[in-house]
């Protein structure tokens, strides 16, 4: 005899997947003092960077958002969705989860072709759009310099290609309104392109980062210290010139990287 | 006293889940822990050192560990009760995955690792079918697509199963496991505890170490090449 306990879905928790805003309410730092902010609101289209030294609590903040903490994590923070506690299936069912978390540890383990891998994901979501796999690969190719072919195996993709594909998968197949990227920026993806694309898709994008381009491109910077939010910077135009300069430098790096890959001799950092 | 039975393949993260449970209830409830393993186990010493709780281990040697777990379970409940435990956790090695060590009057937790490949749930269907909760560990390490497919495969085996995804080392997402433990009823009558299903617990003479080939050298449930199904040989 097989004993099966039914999975309860409480109807009062059945929300549409529309997210107007996410609110972070303060918890405590490691010394037990309340964090230095009243609330942080994240809306579709926002870009936010979380910065701070190792051990300052960046990943803990991202984890709080990912599981919609309600005072039950080490930080004591509460994360609200549209002003209310998140419905349980937002946390428990990955297909209903509005948050896609991609970290430096996230890997694709299945030894499958790219198109089969995406097809498997599409099938598990019971989606019917026949061109969705093609669209996802096309978007991923906008993020990376090395083209991803549909027939290549997942396990032979480069780090940059894998990240690009995961971000494209999160946007198109998962259709997650909030995307959390934990220190994945240095893996050969076009940062500006990703940020621009996520803005046009009306996704909220949260980076844990040490990267100058990503930090300055974000409208808001949350600065972490001693396990807590230390302050929130909104530099506006103050960093405009520095941003333009760092983007130029970044483009130079990207160009040089491609030339080195192509086997060229580099005689000048800025070739005419 | 509440009884929790935890099973799952080697290195799935069973002990990491156990540690999170003990940590969650420390200072509030008294936990006792029994580990059943085949040749070597260290978890009992680790947990006793880290949390100062009463622990015990049993080596099953040549016999299936799940079988031994069932044989010793009643004595073990008596031991945990004499230690005045509120929560008694039994962790089983769970090696062949055809067995299911889950009993009535307990919370049966199966632990699976998300990195073990998307078809793993199908390979351990007996254990999944009779468990109350599946805890999927290391979900922080795999892509969204694989996480979703893994879940689909678990549901294929046991549609109604409660699934909890976690990075067990950090303890993320375990609030739903703790809720299930809170809601779990106490053991009402140890005399009436039975296995939830009949597992394929082979205890033939090969299981206990006789290496000779040929049914003529064995007792218990035997089989000839031609003409017969399984036969019983012996008293």
PDB file of N, CA and C in Angstrom, chain A residues 168-214:
ATOM      1  N   UNK A 168      19.324  34.264 -20.005  1.00  0.00           N
ATOM      2  CA  UNK A 168      18.296  34.239 -21.055  1.00  0.00           C
ATOM      3  C   UNK A 168      17.167  33.284 -20.675  1.00  0.00           C
ATOM      4  N   UNK A 169      17.517  32.146 -20.090  1.00  0.00           N
ATOM      5  CA  UNK A 169      16.519  31.164 -19.633  1.00  0.00           C
ATOM      6  C   UNK A 169      15.633  31.774 -18.532  1.00  0.00           C
ATOM      7  N   UNK A 170      16.273  32.515 -17.604  1.00  0.00           N
ATOM      8  CA  UNK A 170      15.517  33.155 -16.521  1.00  0.00           C
ATOM      9  C   UNK A 170      14.542  34.196 -17.073  1.00  0.00           C
ATOM     10  N   UNK A 171      14.970  34.913 -18.131  1.00  0.00           N
ATOM     11  CA  UNK A 171      14.116  35.959 -18.700  1.00  0.00           C
ATOM     12  C   UNK A 171      12.976  35.350 -19.513  1.00  0.00           C
ATOM     13  N   UNK A 172      13.308  34.414 -20.402  1.00  0.00           N
ATOM     14  CA  UNK A 172      12.303  33.956 -21.359  1.00  0.00           C
ATOM     15  C   UNK A 172      11.524  32.742 -20.876  1.00  0.00           C
ATOM     16  N   UNK A 173      12.204  31.685 -20.445  1.00  0.00           N
ATOM     17  CA  UNK A 173      11.462  30.466 -20.075  1.00  0.00           C
ATOM     18  C   UNK A 173      10.908  30.577 -18.643  1.00  0.00           C
ATOM     19  N   UNK A 174      11.779  30.936 -17.686  1.00  0.00           N
ATOM     20  CA  UNK A 174      11.278  31.089 -16.314  1.00  0.00           C
ATOM     21  C   UNK A 174      10.390  32.322 -16.196  1.00  0.00           C
ATOM     22  N   UNK A 175      10.662  33.316 -17.027  1.00  0.00           N
ATOM     23  CA  UNK A 175       9.923  34.574 -16.996  1.00  0.00           C
ATOM     24  C   UNK A 175       9.863  35.145 -15.582  1.00  0.00           C
ATOM     25  N   UNK A 176      10.982  35.085 -14.870  1.00  0.00           N
ATOM     26  CA  UNK A 176      11.041  35.563 -13.487  1.00  0.00           C
ATOM     27  C   UNK A 176      11.131  37.092 -13.463  1.00  0.00           C
ATOM     28  N   UNK A 177      10.280  37.741 -12.685  1.00  0.00           N
ATOM     29  CA  UNK A 177      10.335  39.207 -12.641  1.00  0.00           C
ATOM     30  C   UNK A 177      11.543  39.772 -11.879  1.00  0.00           C
ATOM     31  N   UNK A 178      12.152  38.939 -11.019  1.00  0.00           N
ATOM     32  CA  UNK A 178      13.316  39.429 -10.262  1.00  0.00           C
ATOM     33  C   UNK A 178      14.497  38.502 -10.533  1.00  0.00           C
ATOM     34  N   UNK A 179      15.600  39.061 -10.938  1.00  0.00           N
ATOM     35  CA  UNK A 179      16.772  38.239 -11.217  1.00  0.00           C
ATOM     36  C   UNK A 179      17.914  38.662 -10.295  1.00  0.00           C
ATOM     37  N   UNK A 180      18.428  37.699  -9.540  1.00  0.00           N
ATOM     38  CA  UNK A 180      19.527  37.962  -8.615  1.00  0.00           C
ATOM     39  C   UNK A 180      20.794  37.344  -9.196  1.00  0.00           C
ATOM     40  N   UNK A 181      21.811  38.158  -9.388  1.00  0.00           N
ATOM     41  CA  UNK A 181      23.070  37.637  -9.921  1.00  0.00           C
ATOM     42  C   UNK A 181      24.150  37.816  -8.865  1.00  0.00           C
ATOM     43  N   UNK A 182      24.622  36.698  -8.319  1.00  0.00           N
ATOM     44  CA  UNK A 182      25.594  36.749  -7.233  1.00  0.00           C
ATOM     45  C   UNK A 182      27.006  36.550  -7.783  1.00  0.00           C
ATOM     46  N   UNK A 183      27.720  37.646  -7.965  1.00  0.00           N
ATOM     47  CA  UNK A 183      29.115  37.630  -8.432  1.00  0.00           C
ATOM     48  C   UNK A 183      29.352  36.793  -9.674  1.00  0.00           C
ATOM     49  N   UNK A 184      28.562  37.044 -10.699  1.00  0.00           N
ATOM     50  CA  UNK A 184      28.771  36.280 -11.923  1.00  0.00           C
ATOM     51  C   UNK A 184      29.287  37.169 -13.053  1.00  0.00           C
ATOM     52  N   UNK A 185      29.579  38.441 -12.750  1.00  0.00           N
ATOM     53  CA  UNK A 185      29.824  39.394 -13.819  1.00  0.00           C
ATOM     54  C   UNK A 185      31.160  39.205 -14.550  1.00  0.00           C
ATOM     55  N   UNK A 186      32.115  38.569 -13.899  1.00  0.00           N
ATOM     56  CA  UNK A 186      33.424  38.492 -14.539  1.00  0.00           C
ATOM     57  C   UNK A 186      33.587  37.284 -15.445  1.00  0.00           C
ATOM     58  N   UNK A 187      32.477  36.758 -15.920  1.00  0.00           N
ATOM     59  CA  UNK A 187      32.569  35.516 -16.684  1.00  0.00           C
ATOM     60  C   UNK A 187      32.387  35.737 -18.176  1.00  0.00           C
ATOM     61  N   UNK A 188      32.835  36.881 -18.686  1.00  0.00           N
ATOM     62  CA  UNK A 188      32.803  37.091 -20.126  1.00  0.00           C
ATOM     63  C   UNK A 188      31.421  37.313 -20.693  1.00  0.00           C
ATOM     64  N   UNK A 189      30.575  38.074 -19.977  1.00  0.00           N
ATOM     65  CA  UNK A 189      29.294  38.451 -20.574  1.00  0.00           C
ATOM     66  C   UNK A 189      29.256  39.963 -20.772  1.00  0.00           C
ATOM     67  N   UNK A 190      28.457  40.411 -21.735  1.00  0.00           N
ATOM     68  CA  UNK A 190      28.343  41.850 -21.990  1.00  0.00           C
ATOM     69  C   UNK A 190      27.411  42.458 -20.955  1.00  0.00           C
ATOM     70  N   UNK A 191      28.019  43.082 -19.936  1.00  0.00           N
ATOM     71  CA  UNK A 191      27.246  43.561 -18.786  1.00  0.00           C
ATOM     72  C   UNK A 191      26.199  44.597 -19.171  1.00  0.00           C
ATOM     73  N   UNK A 192      26.659  45.580 -20.008  1.00  0.00           N
ATOM     74  CA  UNK A 192      25.720  46.655 -20.379  1.00  0.00           C
ATOM     75  C   UNK A 192      24.511  46.086 -21.096  1.00  0.00           C
ATOM     76  N   UNK A 193      24.810  45.135 -21.993  1.00  0.00           N
ATOM     77  CA  UNK A 193      23.763  44.522 -22.807  1.00  0.00           C
ATOM     78  C   UNK A 193      22.746  43.793 -21.912  1.00  0.00           C
ATOM     79  N   UNK A 194      23.256  43.059 -20.924  1.00  0.00           N
ATOM     80  CA  UNK A 194      22.370  42.330 -20.004  1.00  0.00           C
ATOM     81  C   UNK A 194      21.496  43.314 -19.245  1.00  0.00           C
ATOM     82  N   UNK A 195      22.117  44.356 -18.710  1.00  0.00           N
ATOM     83  CA  UNK A 195      21.361  45.324 -17.907  1.00  0.00           C
ATOM     84  C   UNK A 195      20.298  46.021 -18.752  1.00  0.00           C
ATOM     85  N   UNK A 196      20.712  46.422 -19.967  1.00  0.00           N
ATOM     86  CA  UNK A 196      19.779  47.116 -20.860  1.00  0.00           C
ATOM     87  C   UNK A 196      18.594  46.196 -21.202  1.00  0.00           C
ATOM     88  N   UNK A 197      18.904  44.958 -21.521  1.00  0.00           N
ATOM     89  CA  UNK A 197      17.867  44.004 -21.903  1.00  0.00           C
ATOM     90  C   UNK A 197      16.891  43.738 -20.753  1.00  0.00           C
ATOM     91  N   UNK A 198      17.430  43.604 -19.545  1.00  0.00           N
ATOM     92  CA  UNK A 198      16.563  43.338 -18.404  1.00  0.00           C
ATOM     93  C   UNK A 198      15.667  44.526 -18.098  1.00  0.00           C
ATOM     94  N   UNK A 199      16.204  45.718 -18.347  1.00  0.00           N
ATOM     95  CA  UNK A 199      15.373  46.911 -18.148  1.00  0.00           C
ATOM     96  C   UNK A 199      14.223  46.919 -19.139  1.00  0.00           C
ATOM     97  N   UNK A 200      14.528  46.619 -20.412  1.00  0.00           N
ATOM     98  CA  UNK A 200      13.453  46.659 -21.412  1.00  0.00           C
ATOM     99  C   UNK A 200      12.438  45.533 -21.173  1.00  0.00           C
ATOM    100  N   UNK A 201      12.883  44.430 -20.574  1.00  0.00           N
ATOM    101  CA  UNK A 201      11.935  43.361 -20.244  1.00  0.00           C
ATOM    102  C   UNK A 201      11.223  43.623 -18.921  1.00  0.00           C
ATOM    103  N   UNK A 202      11.476  44.787 -18.318  1.00  0.00           N
ATOM    104  CA  UNK A 202      10.848  45.153 -17.043  1.00  0.00           C
ATOM    105  C   UNK A 202      11.130  44.134 -15.926  1.00  0.00           C
ATOM    106  N   UNK A 203      12.413  43.721 -15.858  1.00  0.00           N
ATOM    107  CA  UNK A 203      12.825  42.837 -14.774  1.00  0.00           C
ATOM    108  C   UNK A 203      13.538  43.676 -13.721  1.00  0.00           C
ATOM    109  N   UNK A 204      13.372  43.306 -12.457  1.00  0.00           N
ATOM    110  CA  UNK A 204      14.202  43.918 -11.423  1.00  0.00           C
ATOM    111  C   UNK A 204      15.478  43.097 -11.353  1.00  0.00           C
ATOM    112  N   UNK A 205      16.602  43.792 -11.319  1.00  0.00           N
ATOM    113  CA  UNK A 205      17.878  43.110 -11.391  1.00  0.00           C
ATOM    114  C   UNK A 205      18.720  43.481 -10.179  1.00  0.00           C
ATOM    115  N   UNK A 206      19.140  42.482  -9.443  1.00  0.00           N
ATOM    116  CA  UNK A 206      19.939  42.743  -8.241  1.00  0.00           C
ATOM    117  C   UNK A 206      21.277  42.021  -8.364  1.00  0.00           C
ATOM    118  N   UNK A 207      22.339  42.791  -8.284  1.00  0.00           N
ATOM    119  CA  UNK A 207      23.680  42.225  -8.409  1.00  0.00           C
ATOM    120  C   UNK A 207      24.383  42.205  -7.063  1.00  0.00           C
ATOM    121  N   UNK A 208      25.050  41.117  -6.762  1.00  0.00           N
ATOM    122  CA  UNK A 208      26.076  41.157  -5.720  1.00  0.00           C
ATOM    123  C   UNK A 208      27.359  41.303  -6.506  1.00  0.00           C
ATOM    124  N   UNK A 209      28.122  42.340  -6.243  1.00  0.00           N
ATOM    125  CA  UNK A 209      29.212  42.621  -7.182  1.00  0.00           C
ATOM    126  C   UNK A 209      30.425  43.316  -6.567  1.00  0.00           C
ATOM    127  N   UNK A 210      31.556  43.124  -7.248  1.00  0.00           N
ATOM    128  CA  UNK A 210      32.760  43.932  -6.978  1.00  0.00           C
ATOM    129  C   UNK A 210      33.108  44.685  -8.244  1.00  0.00           C
ATOM    130  N   UNK A 211      32.276  44.568  -9.278  1.00  0.00           N
ATOM    131  CA  UNK A 211      32.628  45.067 -10.600  1.00  0.00           C
ATOM    132  C   UNK A 211      32.285  46.551 -10.740  1.00  0.00           C
ATOM    133  N   UNK A 212      33.269  47.383 -11.138  1.00  0.00           N
ATOM    134  CA  UNK A 212      33.008  48.818 -11.244  1.00  0.00           C
ATOM    135  C   UNK A 212      31.920  49.162 -12.265  1.00  0.00           C
ATOM    136  N   UNK A 213      31.924  48.480 -13.428  1.00  0.00           N
ATOM    137  CA  UNK A 213      30.930  48.806 -14.460  1.00  0.00           C
ATOM    138  C   UNK A 213      29.518  48.515 -13.956  1.00  0.00           C
ATOM    139  N   UNK A 214      29.356  47.310 -13.409  1.00  0.00           N
ATOM    140  CA  UNK A 214      28.037  46.910 -12.926  1.00  0.00           C
ATOM    141  C   UNK A 214      27.585  47.823 -11.784  1.00  0.00           C
TER     142      UNK A 214
END
